[in-house]
CSV table of C-alpha atoms and ligand atoms in Angstrom, one decimal:
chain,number,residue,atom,x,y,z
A,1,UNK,CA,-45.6,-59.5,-14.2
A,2,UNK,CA,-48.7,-61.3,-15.3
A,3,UNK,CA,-48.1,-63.5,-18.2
A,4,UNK,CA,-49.5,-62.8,-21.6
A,5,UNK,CA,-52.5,-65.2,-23.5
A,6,UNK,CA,-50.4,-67.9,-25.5
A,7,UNK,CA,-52.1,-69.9,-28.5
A,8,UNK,CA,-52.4,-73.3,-26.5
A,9,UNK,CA,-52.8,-75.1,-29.8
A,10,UNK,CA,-49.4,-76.5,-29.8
A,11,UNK,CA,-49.2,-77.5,-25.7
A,12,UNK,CA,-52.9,-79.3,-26.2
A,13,UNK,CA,-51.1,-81.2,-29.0
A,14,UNK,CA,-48.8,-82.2,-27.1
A,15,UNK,CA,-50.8,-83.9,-24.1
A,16,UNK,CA,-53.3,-85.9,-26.8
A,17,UNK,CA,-56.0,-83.6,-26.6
A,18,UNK,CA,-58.0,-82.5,-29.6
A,19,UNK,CA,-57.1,-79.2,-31.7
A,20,UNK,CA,-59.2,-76.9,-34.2
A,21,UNK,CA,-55.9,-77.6,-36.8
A,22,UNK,CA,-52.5,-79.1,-36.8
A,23,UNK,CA,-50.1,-76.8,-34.9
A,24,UNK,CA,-46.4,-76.6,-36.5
A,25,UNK,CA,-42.8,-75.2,-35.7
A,26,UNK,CA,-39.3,-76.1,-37.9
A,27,UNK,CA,-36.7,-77.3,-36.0
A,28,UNK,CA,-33.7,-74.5,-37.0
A,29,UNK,CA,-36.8,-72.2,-37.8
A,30,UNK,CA,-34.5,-69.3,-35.8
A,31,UNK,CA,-31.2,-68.3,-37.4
A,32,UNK,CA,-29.4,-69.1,-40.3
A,33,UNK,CA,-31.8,-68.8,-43.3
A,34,UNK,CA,-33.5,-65.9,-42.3
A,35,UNK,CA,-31.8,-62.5,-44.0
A,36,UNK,CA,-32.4,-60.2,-41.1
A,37,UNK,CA,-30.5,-63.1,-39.1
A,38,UNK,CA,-27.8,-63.1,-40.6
A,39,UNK,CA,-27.0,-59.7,-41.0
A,40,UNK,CA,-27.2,-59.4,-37.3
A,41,UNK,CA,-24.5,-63.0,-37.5
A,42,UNK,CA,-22.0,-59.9,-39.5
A,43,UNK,CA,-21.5,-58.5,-36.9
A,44,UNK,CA,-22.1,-61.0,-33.7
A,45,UNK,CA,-21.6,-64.5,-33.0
A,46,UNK,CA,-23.8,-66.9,-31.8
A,47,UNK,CA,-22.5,-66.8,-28.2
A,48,UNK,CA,-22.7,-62.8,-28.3
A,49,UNK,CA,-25.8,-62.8,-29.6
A,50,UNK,CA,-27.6,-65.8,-26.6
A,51,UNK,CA,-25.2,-62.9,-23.9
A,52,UNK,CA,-27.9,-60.0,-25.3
A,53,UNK,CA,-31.3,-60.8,-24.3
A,54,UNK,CA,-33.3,-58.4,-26.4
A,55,UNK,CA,-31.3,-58.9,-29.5
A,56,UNK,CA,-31.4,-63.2,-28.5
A,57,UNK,CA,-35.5,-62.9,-28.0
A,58,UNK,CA,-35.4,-60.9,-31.1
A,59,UNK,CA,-33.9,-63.7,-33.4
A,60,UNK,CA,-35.8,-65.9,-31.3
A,61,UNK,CA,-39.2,-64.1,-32.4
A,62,UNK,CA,-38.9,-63.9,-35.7
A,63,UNK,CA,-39.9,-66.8,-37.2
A,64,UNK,CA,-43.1,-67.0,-35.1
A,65,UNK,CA,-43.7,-63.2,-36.6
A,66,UNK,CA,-42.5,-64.0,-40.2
A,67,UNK,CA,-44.2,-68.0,-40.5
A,68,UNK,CA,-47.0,-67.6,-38.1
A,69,UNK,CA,-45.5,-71.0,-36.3
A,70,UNK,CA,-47.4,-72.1,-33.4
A,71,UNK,CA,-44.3,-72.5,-31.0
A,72,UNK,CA,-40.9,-70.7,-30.5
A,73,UNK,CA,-37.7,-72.3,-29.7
A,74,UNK,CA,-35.0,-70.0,-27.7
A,75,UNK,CA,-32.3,-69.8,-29.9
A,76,UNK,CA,-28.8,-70.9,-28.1
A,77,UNK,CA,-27.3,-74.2,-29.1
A,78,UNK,CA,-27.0,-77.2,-27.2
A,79,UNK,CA,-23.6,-76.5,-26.0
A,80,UNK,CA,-24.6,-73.4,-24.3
A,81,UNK,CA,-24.9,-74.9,-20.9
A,82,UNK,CA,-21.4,-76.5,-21.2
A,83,UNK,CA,-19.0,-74.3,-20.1
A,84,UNK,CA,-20.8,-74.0,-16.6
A,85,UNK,CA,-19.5,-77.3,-15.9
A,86,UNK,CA,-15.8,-76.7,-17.0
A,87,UNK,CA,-16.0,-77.6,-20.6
A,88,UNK,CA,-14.0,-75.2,-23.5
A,89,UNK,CA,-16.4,-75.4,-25.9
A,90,UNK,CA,-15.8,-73.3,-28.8
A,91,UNK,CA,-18.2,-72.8,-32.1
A,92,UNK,CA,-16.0,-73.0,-35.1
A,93,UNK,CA,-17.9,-71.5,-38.3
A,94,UNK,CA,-18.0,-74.1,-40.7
A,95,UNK,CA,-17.2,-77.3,-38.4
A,96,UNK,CA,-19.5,-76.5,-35.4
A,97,UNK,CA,-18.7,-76.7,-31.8
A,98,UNK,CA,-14.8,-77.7,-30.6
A,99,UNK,CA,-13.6,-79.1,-27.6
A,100,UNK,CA,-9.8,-78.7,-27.1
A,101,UNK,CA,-9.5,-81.0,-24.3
A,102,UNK,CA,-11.7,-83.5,-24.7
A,103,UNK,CA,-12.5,-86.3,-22.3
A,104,UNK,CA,-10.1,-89.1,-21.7
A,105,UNK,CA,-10.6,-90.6,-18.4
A,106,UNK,CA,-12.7,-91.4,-15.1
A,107,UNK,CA,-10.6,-88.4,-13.6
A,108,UNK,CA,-11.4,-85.5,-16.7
A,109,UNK,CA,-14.7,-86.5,-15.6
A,110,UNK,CA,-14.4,-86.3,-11.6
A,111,UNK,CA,-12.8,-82.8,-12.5
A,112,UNK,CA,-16.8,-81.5,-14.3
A,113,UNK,CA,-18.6,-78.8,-12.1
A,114,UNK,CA,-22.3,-78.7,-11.7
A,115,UNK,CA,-24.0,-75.9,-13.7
A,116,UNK,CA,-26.1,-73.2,-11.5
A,117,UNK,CA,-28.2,-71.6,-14.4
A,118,UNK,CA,-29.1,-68.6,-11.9
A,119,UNK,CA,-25.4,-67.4,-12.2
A,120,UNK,CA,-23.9,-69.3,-14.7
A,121,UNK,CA,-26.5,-68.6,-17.5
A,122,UNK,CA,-28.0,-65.7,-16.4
A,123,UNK,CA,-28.8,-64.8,-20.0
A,124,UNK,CA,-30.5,-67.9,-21.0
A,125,UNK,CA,-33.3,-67.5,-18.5
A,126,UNK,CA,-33.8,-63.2,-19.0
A,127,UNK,CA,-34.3,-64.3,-22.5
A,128,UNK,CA,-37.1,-66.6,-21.5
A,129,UNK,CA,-38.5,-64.0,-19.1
A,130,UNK,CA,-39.0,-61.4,-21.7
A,131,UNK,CA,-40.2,-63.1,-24.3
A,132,UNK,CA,-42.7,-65.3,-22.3
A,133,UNK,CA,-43.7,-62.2,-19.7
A,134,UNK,CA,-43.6,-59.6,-22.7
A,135,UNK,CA,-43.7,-60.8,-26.1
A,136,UNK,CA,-45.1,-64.0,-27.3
A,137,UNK,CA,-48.4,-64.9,-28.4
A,138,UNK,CA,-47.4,-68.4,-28.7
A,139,UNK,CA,-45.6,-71.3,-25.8
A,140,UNK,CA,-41.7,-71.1,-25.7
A,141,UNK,CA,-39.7,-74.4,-26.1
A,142,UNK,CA,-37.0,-75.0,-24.0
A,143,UNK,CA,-34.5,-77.8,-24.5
A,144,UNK,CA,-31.4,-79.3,-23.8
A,145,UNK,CA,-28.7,-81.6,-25.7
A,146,UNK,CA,-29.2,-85.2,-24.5
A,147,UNK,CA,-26.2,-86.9,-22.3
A,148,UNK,CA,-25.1,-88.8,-25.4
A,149,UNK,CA,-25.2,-86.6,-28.2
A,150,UNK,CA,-23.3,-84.3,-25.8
A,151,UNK,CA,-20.7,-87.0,-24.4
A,152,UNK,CA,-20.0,-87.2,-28.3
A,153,UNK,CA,-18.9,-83.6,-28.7
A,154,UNK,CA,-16.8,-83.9,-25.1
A,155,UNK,CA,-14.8,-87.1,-25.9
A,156,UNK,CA,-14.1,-86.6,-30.3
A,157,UNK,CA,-13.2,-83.3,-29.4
A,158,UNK,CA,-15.8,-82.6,-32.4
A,159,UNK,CA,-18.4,-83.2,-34.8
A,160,UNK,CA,-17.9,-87.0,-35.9
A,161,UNK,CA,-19.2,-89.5,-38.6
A,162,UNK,CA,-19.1,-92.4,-36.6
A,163,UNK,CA,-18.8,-91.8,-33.0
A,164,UNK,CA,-15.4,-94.2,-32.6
A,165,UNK,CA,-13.9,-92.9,-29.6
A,166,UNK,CA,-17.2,-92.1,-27.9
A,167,UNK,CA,-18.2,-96.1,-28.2
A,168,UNK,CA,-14.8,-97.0,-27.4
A,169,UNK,CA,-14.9,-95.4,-24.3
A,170,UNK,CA,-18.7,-96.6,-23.1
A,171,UNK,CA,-17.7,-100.3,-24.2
A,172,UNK,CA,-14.1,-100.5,-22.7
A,173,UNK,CA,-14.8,-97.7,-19.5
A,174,UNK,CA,-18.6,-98.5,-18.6
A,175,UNK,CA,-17.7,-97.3,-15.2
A,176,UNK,CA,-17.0,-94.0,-16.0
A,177,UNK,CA,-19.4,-94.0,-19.2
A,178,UNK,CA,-22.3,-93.9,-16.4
A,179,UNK,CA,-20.4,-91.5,-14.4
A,180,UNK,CA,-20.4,-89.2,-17.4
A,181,UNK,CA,-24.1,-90.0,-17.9
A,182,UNK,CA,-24.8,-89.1,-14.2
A,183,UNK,CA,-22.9,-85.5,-14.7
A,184,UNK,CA,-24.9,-84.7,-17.6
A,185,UNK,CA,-28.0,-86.0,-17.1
A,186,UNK,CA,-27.6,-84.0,-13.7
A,187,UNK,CA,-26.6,-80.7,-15.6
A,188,UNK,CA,-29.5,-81.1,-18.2
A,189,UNK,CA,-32.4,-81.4,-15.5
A,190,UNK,CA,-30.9,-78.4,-13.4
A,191,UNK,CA,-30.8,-76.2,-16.7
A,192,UNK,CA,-34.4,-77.6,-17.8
A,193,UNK,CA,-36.0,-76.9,-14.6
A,194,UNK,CA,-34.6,-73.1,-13.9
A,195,UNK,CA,-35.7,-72.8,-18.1
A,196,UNK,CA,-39.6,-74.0,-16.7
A,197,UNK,CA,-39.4,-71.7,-13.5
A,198,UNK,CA,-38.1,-68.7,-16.0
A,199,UNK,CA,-41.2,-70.0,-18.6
A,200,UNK,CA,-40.6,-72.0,-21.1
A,201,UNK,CA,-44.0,-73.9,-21.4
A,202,UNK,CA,-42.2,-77.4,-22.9
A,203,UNK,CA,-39.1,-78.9,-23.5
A,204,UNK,CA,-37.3,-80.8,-26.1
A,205,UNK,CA,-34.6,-83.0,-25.8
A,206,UNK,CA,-32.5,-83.3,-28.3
A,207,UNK,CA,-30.5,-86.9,-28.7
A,208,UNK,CA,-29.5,-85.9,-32.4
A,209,UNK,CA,-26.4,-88.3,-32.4
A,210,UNK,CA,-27.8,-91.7,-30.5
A,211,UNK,CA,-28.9,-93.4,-33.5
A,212,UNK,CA,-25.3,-94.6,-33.7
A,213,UNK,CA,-26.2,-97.3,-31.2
A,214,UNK,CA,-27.9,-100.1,-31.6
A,215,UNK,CA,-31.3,-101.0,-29.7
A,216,UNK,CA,-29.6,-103.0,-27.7
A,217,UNK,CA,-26.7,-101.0,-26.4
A,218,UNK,CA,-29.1,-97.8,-26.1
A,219,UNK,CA,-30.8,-100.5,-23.3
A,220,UNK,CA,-27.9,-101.0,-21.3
A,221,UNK,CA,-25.7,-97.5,-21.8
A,222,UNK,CA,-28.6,-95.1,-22.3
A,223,UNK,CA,-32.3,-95.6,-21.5
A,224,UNK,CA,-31.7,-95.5,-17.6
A,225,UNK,CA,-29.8,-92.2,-17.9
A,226,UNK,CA,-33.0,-90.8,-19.9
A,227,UNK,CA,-35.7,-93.1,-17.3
A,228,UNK,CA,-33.9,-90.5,-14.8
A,229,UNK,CA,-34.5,-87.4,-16.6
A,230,UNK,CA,-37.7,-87.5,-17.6
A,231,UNK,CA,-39.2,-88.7,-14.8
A,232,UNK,CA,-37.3,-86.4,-12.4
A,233,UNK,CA,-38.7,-83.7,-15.1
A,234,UNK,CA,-42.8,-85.5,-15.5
A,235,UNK,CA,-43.1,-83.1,-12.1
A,236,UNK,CA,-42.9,-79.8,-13.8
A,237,UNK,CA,-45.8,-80.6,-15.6
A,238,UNK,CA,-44.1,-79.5,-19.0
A,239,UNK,CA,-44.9,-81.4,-22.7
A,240,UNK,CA,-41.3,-83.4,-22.9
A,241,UNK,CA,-40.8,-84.0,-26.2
A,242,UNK,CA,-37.4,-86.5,-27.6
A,243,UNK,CA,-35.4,-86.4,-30.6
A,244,UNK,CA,-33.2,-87.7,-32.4
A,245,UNK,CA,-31.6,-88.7,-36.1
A,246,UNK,CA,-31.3,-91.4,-37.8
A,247,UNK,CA,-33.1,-93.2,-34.7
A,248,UNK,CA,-36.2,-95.0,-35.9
A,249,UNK,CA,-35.1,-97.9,-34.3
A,250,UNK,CA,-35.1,-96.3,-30.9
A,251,UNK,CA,-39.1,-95.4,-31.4
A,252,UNK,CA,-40.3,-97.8,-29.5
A,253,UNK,CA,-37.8,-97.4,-26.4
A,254,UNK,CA,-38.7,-93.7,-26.5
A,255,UNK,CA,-42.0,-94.3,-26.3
A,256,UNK,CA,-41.5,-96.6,-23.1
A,257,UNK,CA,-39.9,-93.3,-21.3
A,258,UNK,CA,-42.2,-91.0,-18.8
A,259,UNK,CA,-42.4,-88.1,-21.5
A,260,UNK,CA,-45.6,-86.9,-24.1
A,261,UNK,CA,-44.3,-86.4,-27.8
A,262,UNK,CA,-42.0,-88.5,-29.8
A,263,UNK,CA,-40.2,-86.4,-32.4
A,264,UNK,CA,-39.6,-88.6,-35.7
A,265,UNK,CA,-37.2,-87.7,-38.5
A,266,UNK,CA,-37.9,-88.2,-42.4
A,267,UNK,CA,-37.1,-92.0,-42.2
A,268,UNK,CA,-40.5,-93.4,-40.6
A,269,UNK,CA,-43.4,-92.8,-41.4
A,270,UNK,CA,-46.0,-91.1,-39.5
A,271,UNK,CA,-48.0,-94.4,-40.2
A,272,UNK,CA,-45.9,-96.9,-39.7
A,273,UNK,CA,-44.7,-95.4,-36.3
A,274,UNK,CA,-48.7,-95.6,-35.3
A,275,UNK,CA,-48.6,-99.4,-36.5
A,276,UNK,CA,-45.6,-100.1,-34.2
A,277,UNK,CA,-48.0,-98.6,-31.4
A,278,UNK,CA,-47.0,-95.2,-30.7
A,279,UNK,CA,-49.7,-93.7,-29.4
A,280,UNK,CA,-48.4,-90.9,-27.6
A,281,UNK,CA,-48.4,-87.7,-29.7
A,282,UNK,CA,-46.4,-87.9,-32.5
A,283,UNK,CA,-43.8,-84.6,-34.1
A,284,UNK,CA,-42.6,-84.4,-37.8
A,285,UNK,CA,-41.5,-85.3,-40.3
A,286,UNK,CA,-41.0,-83.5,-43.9
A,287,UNK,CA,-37.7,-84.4,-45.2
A,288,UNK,CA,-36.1,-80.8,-45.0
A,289,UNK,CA,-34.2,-81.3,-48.1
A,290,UNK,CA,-37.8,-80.9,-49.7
A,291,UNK,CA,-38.3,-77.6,-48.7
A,292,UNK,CA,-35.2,-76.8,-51.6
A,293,UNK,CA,-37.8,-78.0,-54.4
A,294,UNK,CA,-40.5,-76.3,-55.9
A,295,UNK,CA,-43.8,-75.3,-53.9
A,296,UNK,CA,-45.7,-78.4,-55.6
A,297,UNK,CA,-43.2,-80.7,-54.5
A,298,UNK,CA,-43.4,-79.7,-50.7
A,299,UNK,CA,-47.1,-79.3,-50.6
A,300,UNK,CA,-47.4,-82.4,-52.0
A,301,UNK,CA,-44.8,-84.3,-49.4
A,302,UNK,CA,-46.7,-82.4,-46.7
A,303,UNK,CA,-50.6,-83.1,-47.8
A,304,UNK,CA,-49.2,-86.7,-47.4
A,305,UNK,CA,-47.8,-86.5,-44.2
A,306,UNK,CA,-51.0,-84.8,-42.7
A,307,UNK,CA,-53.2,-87.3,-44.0
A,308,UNK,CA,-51.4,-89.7,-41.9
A,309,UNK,CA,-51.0,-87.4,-38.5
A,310,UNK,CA,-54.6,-86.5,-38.9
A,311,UNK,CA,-55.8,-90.3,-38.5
A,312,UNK,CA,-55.7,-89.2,-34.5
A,313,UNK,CA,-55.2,-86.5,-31.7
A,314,UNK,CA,-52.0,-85.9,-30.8
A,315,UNK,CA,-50.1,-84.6,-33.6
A,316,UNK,CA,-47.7,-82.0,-34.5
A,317,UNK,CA,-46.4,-81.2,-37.7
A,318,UNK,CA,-42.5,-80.4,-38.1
A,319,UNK,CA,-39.6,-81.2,-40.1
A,320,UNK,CA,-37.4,-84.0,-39.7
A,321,UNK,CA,-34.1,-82.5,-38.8
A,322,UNK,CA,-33.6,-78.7,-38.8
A,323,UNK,CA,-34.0,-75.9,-41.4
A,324,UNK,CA,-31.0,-75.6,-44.0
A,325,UNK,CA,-29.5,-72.5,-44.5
A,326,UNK,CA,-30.3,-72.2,-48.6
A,327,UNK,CA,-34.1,-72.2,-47.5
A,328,UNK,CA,-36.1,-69.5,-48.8
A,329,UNK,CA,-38.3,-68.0,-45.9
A,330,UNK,CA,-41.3,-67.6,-48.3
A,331,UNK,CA,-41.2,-71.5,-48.4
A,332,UNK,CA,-42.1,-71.8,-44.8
A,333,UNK,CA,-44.3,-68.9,-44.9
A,334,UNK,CA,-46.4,-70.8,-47.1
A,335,UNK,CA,-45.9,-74.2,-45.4
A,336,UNK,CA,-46.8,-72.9,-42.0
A,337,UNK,CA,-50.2,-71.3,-43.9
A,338,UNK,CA,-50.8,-74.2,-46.0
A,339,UNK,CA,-50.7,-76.9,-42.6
A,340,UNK,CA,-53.5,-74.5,-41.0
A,341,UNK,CA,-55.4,-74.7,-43.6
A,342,UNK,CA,-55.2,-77.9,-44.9
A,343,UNK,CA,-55.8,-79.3,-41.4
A,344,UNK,CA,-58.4,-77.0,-40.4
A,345,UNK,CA,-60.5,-78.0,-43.2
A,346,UNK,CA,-60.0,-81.7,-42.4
A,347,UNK,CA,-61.2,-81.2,-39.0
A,348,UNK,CA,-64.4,-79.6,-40.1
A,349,UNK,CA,-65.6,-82.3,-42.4
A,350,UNK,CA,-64.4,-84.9,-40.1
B,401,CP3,C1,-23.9,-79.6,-35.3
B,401,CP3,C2,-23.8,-78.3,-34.6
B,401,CP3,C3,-24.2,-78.0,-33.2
B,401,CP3,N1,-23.9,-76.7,-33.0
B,401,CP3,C4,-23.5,-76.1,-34.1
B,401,CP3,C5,-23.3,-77.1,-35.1
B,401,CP3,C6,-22.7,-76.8,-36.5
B,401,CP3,C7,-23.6,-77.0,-37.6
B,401,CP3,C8,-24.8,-76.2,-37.6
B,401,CP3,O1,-24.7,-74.9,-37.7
B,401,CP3,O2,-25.9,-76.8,-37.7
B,401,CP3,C9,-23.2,-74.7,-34.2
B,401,CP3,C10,-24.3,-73.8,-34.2
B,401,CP3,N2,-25.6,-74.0,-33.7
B,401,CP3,C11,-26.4,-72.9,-33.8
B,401,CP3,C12,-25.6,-71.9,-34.5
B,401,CP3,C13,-26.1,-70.5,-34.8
B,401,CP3,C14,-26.2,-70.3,-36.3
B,401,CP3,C15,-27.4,-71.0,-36.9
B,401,CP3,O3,-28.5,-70.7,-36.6
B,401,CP3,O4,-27.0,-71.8,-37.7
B,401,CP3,C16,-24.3,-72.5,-34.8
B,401,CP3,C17,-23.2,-71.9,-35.5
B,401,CP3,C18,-27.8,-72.7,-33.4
B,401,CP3,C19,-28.6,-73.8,-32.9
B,401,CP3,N3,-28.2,-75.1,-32.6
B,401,CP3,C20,-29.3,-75.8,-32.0
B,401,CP3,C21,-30.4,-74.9,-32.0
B,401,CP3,C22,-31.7,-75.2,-31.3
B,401,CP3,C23,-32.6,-76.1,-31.9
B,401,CP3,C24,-33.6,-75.5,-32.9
B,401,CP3,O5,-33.6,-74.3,-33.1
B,401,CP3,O6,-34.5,-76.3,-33.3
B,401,CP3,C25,-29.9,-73.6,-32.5
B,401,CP3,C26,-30.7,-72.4,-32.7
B,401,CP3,C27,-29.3,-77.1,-31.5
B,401,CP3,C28,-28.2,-78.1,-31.8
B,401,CP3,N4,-26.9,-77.8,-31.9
B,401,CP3,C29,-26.1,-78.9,-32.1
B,401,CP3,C30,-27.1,-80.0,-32.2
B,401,CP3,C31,-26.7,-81.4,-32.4
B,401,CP3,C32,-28.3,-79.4,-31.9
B,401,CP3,C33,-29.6,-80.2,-31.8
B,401,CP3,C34,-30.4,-80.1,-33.0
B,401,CP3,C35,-29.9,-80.8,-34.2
B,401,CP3,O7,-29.8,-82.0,-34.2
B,401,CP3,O8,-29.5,-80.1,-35.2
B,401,CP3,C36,-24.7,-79.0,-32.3
């Protein structure tokens, strides 16, 4: 079927290349502080709802309908592609996802499968197909947990504060630390790459946990790992975009990698990431606590963070970690409004 016009605002963004305004999407804009969302989360649970593809493009679509966001992200999480490979991954309301057998050894790793989306996450790409061949007006956003933040669910078993055992086991077991690395990053570019044929139009990863390390063990344990994946994935001619928490310290090595937008969270500022020389196209970075105050608070916060994305192409507006539950909608609604405008109007008189 012949695909639909998109709004290319947000994909020209994302290669550098000048824009009429400043194209935005929240991170979390799909799901939990949306009201029609969560009556549909009464009655189904996340991994029931990503099984149904109309009710998943649905949920999916509704922020771009209700905000008037410029991208959509599929909504699944980023253990979705786990079990493919052999890992009991459960979602556990309240903690998150739960792995009951976590990893321990070189051999719990010889023992992970590859994943074959076509079969194994059949779901995942009809979603894609009917909202991208049917019913968006705007690109679809792919994405996929990075090998790290991943490894960190597989080996605490859990959500963690400090990643203990997951450094314990990449300082003491490098060996099979890189043998877990190879699985994943294997798994990730498989399920990215049937996600582009289905068509998703770019692709986020997300490393939300690797700000735990420093700059020099991300080096030596992680930036190979992501060298491979991006640049097995620069041929799909995608936007890769990166990121991650807490990480302003890994800036500059994400920058160094083969991929086209650097996602920043609240902690560096648009600016001061230029300064350090990031020039390719920058995503972020409104503190999403703000969006709890009042409207004057966040308009003000974002006016702020415009005027520095603004000083060149190549620019994306965003939060800097996902969308809290306690949001009110109207908040965004009036965010997503107020960034068109506000930018539009700044690229007249410019
Ligand atoms: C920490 C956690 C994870 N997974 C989960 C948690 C528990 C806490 C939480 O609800 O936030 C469980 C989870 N993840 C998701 C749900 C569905 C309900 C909901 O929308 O809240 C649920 C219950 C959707 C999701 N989970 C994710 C997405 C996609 C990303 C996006 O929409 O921007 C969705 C719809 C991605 C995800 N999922 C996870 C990470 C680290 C990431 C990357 C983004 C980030 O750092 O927050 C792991």
């Amino acid at each position: 079927m012949a695909e639909k016009k998109i709004n290319d605002t947000f994909l020209k963004a994302c290669r550098g290349e000048k824009t009429d305004y400043v194209p935005v999407w929240y991170m979390r804009q799909a799901g939990r502080s949306q009201p029609e969302y969560r009556a549909i989360k009464e009655k189904y649970s996340l991994f029931e709802i990503t099984h149904q593809p109309e009710l998943c493009a649905y949920v999916t679509r509704l922020p771009v309908e209700q905000y008037d966001v410029d991208a959509a992200i599929l909504y699944k999480d980023i253990m979705t592609p786990l079990p493919a490979i052999g890992v009991n991954v459960e979602i556990k309301s309240g903690i998150g996802p739960v792995i009951d057998d976590p990893i321990r050894s070189m051999r719990d790793i010889e023992k992970l499968g590859e994943i074959d989306p076509e079969s194994d996450v059949p779901y995942v790409l009809d979603t894609i197909k009917l909202l991208t061949e049917e019913q968006l007006t705007v690109p679809l956003i792919g994405f996929t947990g990075a090998p790290f933040t991943l490894a960190s669910y597989m080996i605490e078993g859990g959500p963690s504060r400090n990643y203990n055992k997951t450094k314990a086991f990449m300082y003491s077991e490098p060996h099979a630390w890189f043998a877990l690395m190879d699985k994943l990053a294997e798994m990730s570019i498989t399920y990215v790459k049937a996600q582009i044929r289905a068509g998703a139009k770019a692709i986020q990863v997300f490393d939300s946990w690797v700000g735990a390390l420093n700059v020099a063990d991300y080096r030596t344990f992680i930036k190979p790992t992501m060298e491979r994946i991006f640049s097995e994935l620069k041929d799909e001619n995608v936007p890769l975009i990166m990121f991650g928490v807490g990480a302003s310290h890994l800036a500059k090595e994400w920058h160094d990698l083969p991929l086209d937008v650097v996602g920043l969270d609240w902690r560096l500022p648009v600016s001061e990431a230029r300064s350090m020389g990031l020039t390719k196209t920058l995503q972020g970075n409104l503190d999403p606590a703000i969006l709890l105050s009042p409207w004057e608070v966040i308009e003000e916060r974002a006016k702020a963070i415009l005027d520095q994305g603004m000083q060149q192409d190549g620019y994306i507006f965003n939060l800097g970690h996902g969308v809290f539950p306690q949001v009110n909608p109207e908040s965004l609604k009036k965010l997503t409004s107020f960034v068109h405008d506000y930018s539009k109007k700044a690229k007249v008189s410019n």
